Short mmCIF file of C-alpha atoms in Angstrom, two decimals:
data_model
loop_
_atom_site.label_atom_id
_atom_site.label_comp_id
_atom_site.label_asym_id
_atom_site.label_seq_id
_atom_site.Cartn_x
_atom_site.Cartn_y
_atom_site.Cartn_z
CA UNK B 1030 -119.47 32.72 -48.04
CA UNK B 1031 -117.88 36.19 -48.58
CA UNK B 1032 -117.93 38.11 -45.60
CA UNK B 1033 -119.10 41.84 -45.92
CA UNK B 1034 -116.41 44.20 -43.97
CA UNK B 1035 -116.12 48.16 -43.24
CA UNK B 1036 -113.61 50.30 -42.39
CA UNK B 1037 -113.05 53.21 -40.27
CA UNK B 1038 -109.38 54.28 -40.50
CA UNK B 1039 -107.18 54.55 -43.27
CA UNK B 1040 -104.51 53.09 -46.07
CA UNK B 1041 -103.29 50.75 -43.13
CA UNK B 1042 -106.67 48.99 -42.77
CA UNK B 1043 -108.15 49.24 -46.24
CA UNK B 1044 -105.65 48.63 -48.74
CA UNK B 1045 -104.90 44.93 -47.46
CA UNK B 1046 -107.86 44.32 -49.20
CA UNK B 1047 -106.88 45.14 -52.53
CA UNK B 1048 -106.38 42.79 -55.52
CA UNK B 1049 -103.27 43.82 -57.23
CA UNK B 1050 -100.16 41.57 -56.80
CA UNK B 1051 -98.44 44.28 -54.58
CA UNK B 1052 -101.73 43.44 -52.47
CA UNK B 1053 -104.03 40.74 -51.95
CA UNK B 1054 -105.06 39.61 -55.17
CA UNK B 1055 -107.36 36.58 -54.53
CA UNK B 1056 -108.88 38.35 -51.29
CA UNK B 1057 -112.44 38.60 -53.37
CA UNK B 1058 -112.72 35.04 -52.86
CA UNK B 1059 -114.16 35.81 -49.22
CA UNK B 1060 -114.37 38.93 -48.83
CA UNK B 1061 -116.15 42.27 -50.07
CA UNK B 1062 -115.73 46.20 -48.68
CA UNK B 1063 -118.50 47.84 -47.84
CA UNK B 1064 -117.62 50.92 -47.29
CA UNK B 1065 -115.33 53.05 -45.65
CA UNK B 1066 -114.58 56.16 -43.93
CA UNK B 1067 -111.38 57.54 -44.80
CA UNK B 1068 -109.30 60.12 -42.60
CA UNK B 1069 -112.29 60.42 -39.77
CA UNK B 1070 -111.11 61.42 -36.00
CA UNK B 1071 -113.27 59.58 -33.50
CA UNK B 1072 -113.37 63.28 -31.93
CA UNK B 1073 -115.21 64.17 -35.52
CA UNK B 1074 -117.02 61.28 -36.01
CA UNK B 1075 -119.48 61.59 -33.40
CA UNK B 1076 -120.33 64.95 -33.59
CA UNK B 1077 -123.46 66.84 -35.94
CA UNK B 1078 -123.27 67.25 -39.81
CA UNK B 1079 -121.37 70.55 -41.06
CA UNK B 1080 -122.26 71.11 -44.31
CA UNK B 1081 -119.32 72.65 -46.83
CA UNK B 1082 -119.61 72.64 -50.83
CA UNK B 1083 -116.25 71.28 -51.97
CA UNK B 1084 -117.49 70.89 -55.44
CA UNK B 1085 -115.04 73.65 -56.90
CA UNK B 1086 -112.00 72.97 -54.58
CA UNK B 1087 -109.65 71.35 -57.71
CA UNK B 1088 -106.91 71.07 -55.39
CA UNK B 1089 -108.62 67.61 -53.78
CA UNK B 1090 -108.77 64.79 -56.55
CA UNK B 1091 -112.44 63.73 -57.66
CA UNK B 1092 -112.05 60.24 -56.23
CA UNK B 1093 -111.38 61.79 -52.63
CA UNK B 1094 -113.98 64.29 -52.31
CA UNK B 1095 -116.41 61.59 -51.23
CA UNK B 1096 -114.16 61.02 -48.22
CA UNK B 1097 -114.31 64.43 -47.01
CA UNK B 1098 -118.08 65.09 -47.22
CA UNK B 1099 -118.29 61.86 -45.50
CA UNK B 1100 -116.16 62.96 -42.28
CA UNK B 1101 -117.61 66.37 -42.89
CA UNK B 1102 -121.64 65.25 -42.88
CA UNK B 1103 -121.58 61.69 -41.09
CA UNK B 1104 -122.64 59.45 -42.85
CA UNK B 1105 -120.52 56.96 -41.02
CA UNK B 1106 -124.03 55.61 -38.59
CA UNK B 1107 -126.11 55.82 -41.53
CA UNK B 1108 -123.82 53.37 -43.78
CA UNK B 1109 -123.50 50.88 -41.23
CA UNK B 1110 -127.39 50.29 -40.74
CA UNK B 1111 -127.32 50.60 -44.54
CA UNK B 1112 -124.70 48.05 -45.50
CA UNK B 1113 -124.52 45.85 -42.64
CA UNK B 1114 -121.07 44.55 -42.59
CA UNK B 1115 -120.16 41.82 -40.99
CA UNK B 1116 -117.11 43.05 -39.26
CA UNK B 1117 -115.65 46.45 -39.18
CA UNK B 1118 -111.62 47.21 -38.86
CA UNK B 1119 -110.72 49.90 -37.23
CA UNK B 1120 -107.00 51.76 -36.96
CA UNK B 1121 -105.90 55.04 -35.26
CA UNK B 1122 -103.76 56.36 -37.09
CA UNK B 1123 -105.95 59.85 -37.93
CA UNK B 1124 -106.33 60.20 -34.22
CA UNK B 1125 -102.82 59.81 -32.95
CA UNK B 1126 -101.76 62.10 -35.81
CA UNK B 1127 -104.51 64.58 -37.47
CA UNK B 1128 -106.08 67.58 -35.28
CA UNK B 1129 -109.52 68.13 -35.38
CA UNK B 1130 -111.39 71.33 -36.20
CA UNK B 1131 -114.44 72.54 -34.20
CA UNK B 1132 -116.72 74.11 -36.38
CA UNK B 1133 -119.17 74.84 -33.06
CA UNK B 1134 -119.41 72.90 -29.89
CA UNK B 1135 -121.10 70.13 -31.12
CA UNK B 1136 -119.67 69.84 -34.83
CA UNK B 1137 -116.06 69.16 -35.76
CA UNK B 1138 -114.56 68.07 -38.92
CA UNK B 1139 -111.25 66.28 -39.20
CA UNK B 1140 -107.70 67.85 -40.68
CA UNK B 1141 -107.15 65.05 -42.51
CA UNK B 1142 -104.22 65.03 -45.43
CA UNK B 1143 -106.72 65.42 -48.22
CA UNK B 1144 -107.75 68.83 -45.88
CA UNK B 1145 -104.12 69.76 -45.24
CA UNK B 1146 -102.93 69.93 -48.76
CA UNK B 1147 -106.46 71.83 -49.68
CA UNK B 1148 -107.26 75.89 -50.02
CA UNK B 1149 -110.31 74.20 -48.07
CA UNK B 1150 -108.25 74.54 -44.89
CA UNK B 1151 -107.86 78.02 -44.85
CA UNK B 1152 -111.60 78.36 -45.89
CA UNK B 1153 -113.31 76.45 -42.98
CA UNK B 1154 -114.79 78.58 -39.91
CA UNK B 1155 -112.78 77.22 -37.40
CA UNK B 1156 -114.12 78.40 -33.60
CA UNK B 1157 -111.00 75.63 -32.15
CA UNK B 1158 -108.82 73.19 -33.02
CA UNK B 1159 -107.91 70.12 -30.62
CA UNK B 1160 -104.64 68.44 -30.93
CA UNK B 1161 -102.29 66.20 -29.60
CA UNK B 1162 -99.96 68.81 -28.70
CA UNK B 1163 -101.72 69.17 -25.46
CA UNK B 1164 -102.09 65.56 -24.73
CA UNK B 1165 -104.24 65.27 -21.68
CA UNK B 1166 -106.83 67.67 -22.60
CA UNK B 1167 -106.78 65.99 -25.96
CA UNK B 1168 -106.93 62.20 -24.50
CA UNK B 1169 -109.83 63.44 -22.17
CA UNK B 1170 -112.00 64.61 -25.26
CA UNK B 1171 -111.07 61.65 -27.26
CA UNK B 1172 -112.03 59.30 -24.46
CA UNK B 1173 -115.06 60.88 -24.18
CA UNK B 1174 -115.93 60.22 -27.96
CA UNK B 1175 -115.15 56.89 -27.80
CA UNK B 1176 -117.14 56.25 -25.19
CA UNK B 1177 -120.23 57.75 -27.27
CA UNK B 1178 -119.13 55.81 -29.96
CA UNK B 1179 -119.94 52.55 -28.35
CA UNK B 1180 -123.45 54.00 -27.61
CA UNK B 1181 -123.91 55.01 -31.35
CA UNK B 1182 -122.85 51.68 -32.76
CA UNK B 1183 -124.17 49.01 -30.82
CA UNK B 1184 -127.43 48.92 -32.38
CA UNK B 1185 -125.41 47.61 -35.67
CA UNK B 1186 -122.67 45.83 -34.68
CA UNK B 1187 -121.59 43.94 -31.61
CA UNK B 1188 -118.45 44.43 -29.85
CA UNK B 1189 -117.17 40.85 -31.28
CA UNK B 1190 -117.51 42.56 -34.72
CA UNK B 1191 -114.69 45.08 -34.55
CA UNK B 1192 -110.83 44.29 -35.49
CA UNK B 1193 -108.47 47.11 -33.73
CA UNK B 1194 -105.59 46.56 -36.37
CA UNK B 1195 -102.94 48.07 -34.26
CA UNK B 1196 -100.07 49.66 -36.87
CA UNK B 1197 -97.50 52.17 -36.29
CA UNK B 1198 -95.71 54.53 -38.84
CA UNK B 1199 -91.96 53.15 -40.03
CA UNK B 1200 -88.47 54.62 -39.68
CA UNK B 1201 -86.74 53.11 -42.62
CA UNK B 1202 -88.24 52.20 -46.33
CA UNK B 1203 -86.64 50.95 -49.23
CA UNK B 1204 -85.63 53.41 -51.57
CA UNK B 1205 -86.39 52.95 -55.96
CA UNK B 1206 -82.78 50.94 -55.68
CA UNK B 1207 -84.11 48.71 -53.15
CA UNK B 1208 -81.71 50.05 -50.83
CA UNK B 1209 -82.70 50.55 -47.41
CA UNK B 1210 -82.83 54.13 -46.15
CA UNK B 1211 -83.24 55.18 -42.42
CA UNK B 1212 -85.68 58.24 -41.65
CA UNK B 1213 -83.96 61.25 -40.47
CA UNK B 1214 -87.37 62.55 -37.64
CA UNK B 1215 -86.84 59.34 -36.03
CA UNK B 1216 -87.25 60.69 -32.81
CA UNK B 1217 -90.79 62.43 -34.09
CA UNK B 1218 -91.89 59.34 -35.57
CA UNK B 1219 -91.39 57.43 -32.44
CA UNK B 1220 -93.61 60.04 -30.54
CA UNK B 1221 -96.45 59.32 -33.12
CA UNK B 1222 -96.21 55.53 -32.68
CA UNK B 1223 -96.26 56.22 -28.53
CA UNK B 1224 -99.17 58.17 -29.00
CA UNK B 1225 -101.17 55.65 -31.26
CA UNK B 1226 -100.41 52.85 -28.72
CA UNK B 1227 -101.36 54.70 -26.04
CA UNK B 1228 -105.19 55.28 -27.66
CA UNK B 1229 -105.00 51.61 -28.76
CA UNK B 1230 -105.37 51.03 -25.34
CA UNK B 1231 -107.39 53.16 -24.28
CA UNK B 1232 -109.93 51.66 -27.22
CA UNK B 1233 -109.36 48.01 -26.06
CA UNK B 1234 -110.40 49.25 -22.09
CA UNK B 1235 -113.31 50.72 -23.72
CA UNK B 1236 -114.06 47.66 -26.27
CA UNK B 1237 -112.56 44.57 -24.23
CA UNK B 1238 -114.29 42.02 -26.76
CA UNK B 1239 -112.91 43.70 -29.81
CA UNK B 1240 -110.58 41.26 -32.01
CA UNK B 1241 -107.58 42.70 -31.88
CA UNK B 1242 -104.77 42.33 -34.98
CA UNK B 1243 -101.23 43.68 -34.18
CA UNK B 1244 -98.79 44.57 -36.58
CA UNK B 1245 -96.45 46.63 -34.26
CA UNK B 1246 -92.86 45.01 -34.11
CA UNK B 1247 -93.23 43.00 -37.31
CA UNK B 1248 -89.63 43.02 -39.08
CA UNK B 1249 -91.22 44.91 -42.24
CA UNK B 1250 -90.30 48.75 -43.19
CA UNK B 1251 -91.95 51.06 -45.87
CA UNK B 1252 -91.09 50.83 -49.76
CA UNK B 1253 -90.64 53.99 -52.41
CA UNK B 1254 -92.37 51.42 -54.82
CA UNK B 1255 -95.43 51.59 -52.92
CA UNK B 1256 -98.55 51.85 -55.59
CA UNK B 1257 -100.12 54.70 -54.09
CA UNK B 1258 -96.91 56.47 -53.38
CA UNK B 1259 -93.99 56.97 -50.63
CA UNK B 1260 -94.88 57.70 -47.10
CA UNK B 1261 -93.92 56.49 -43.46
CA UNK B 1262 -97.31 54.67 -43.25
CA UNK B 1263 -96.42 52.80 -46.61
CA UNK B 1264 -94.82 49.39 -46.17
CA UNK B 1265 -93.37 46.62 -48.53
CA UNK B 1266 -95.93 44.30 -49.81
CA UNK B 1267 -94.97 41.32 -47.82
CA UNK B 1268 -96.69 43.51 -45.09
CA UNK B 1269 -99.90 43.82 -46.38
CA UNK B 1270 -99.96 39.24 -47.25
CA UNK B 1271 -98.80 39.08 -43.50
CA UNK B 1272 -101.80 41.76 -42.38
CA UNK B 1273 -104.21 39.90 -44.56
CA UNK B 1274 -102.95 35.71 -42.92
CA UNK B 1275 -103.64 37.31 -39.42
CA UNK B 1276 -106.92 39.38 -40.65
CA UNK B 1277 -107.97 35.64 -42.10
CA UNK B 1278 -107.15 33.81 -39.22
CA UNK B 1279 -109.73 36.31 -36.27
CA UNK B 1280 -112.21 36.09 -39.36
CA UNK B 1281 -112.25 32.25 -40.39
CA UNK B 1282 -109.68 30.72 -38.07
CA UNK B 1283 -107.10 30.33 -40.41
CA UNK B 1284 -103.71 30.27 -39.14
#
């Protein structure tokens, strides 16, 4: 039986499932995505629909314009009860990271990468942005959407159905020699990774019966030769085989 999963988060949780070599290539045998929602806050996710024509923005590729009206207009609530997945997996990344933009009080859009590197930055009608830079007011807020988030998806999925893969960015990679190379903001890349645990468990108080799959102190570091190109949250492939033997074992009990 192929089991139907979602994801909210980003590359960390959805590219496991991928069927090139560098990958997961026989992972269609039991599984299929959904859908997923790329680069959404939880801050963002739970708040009203803003929408924003990015039709003529050629500064975001084609393929990734459907991830931006989808944090921008929600859809997120709307695909679940559409697609019903089986599981969903979840990471943090965008939250410990990415501020969020408050369009009004009640509707907020994420500053995601595809936003940051867009002329659609400077064009939103920003009223206030929350970030992590002032950590307890930001914590407080994000707490509260969480919390709101339970209410808005337990009439799809059950808390048994959610997968916290808990990640954190890397401070060395191998370079296109194969050489390894250490990260010269190590000591700003460290504050990230505090920051993401600390809403991992903040999530797990929230969601105690969530599966939880933990990557954090595995002895792998990112790779130049990454498909999808070089970045801190980009590791060797032997990563993503031992993401996908733990994400097999909480989903058929395979060790």
């Amino acid at each position: 039986m192929v089991q139907k999963i979602a994801v909210l988060g980003t590359c960390f949780s959805r590219n496991f499932l991928n069927s090139s070599d560098y990958f997961n290539p026989e992972y269609k045998k039991h599984y299929s995505v959904s859908f997923t929602q790329f680069h959404s806050s939880m801050i963002a996710l739970i708040t009203e629909p803003f929408f924003f024509n990015i039709d003529h923005y050629e500064d975001i590729p084609p393929e990734k314009k459907k991830f931006v009206v989808a944090d921008f207009e929600k859809h997120f609530f709307q695909e679940l009860k559409q697609k019903t997945p089986d599981f969903l997996i979840i990471d943090l990344y965008t939250d410990a990271l990415k501020k969020i933009a408050f369009i009004k009080a009640n509707q907020a859009v994420t500053i995601s990468p595809i936003i940051e590197q867009s002329r659609v930055r400077q064009d939103l009608p920003i009223e206030k942005l929350v970030s992590q830079e002032n950590w307890q007011q930001f914590l407080e807020e994000w707490i509260r959407a969480v919390q709101l988030f339970k209410e808005k998806i337990s009439p799809y999925l059950a808390e048994e159905q959610l997968i916290l893969n808990q990640a954190e960015l890397t401070t060395s990679y191998f370079d296109a020699k194969g050489e390894k190379v250490a990260y010269k903001n190590l000591s700003q890349l460290m504050k990230y990774n505090q920051l993401w645990w600390e809403l991992d468990q903040h999530f797990l108080k929230i969601f105690p019966k969530a599966n939880v799959i933990s990557m954090r102190g595995e002895a792998y570091i990112g790779d130049a030769r990454y498909p999808f190109g070089h970045s801190v949250a980009h590791y060797q492939s032997d990563y993503y085989k031992k993401l996908y033997s733990k994400f097999n074992h909480v989903i058929r009990g395979e060790s």
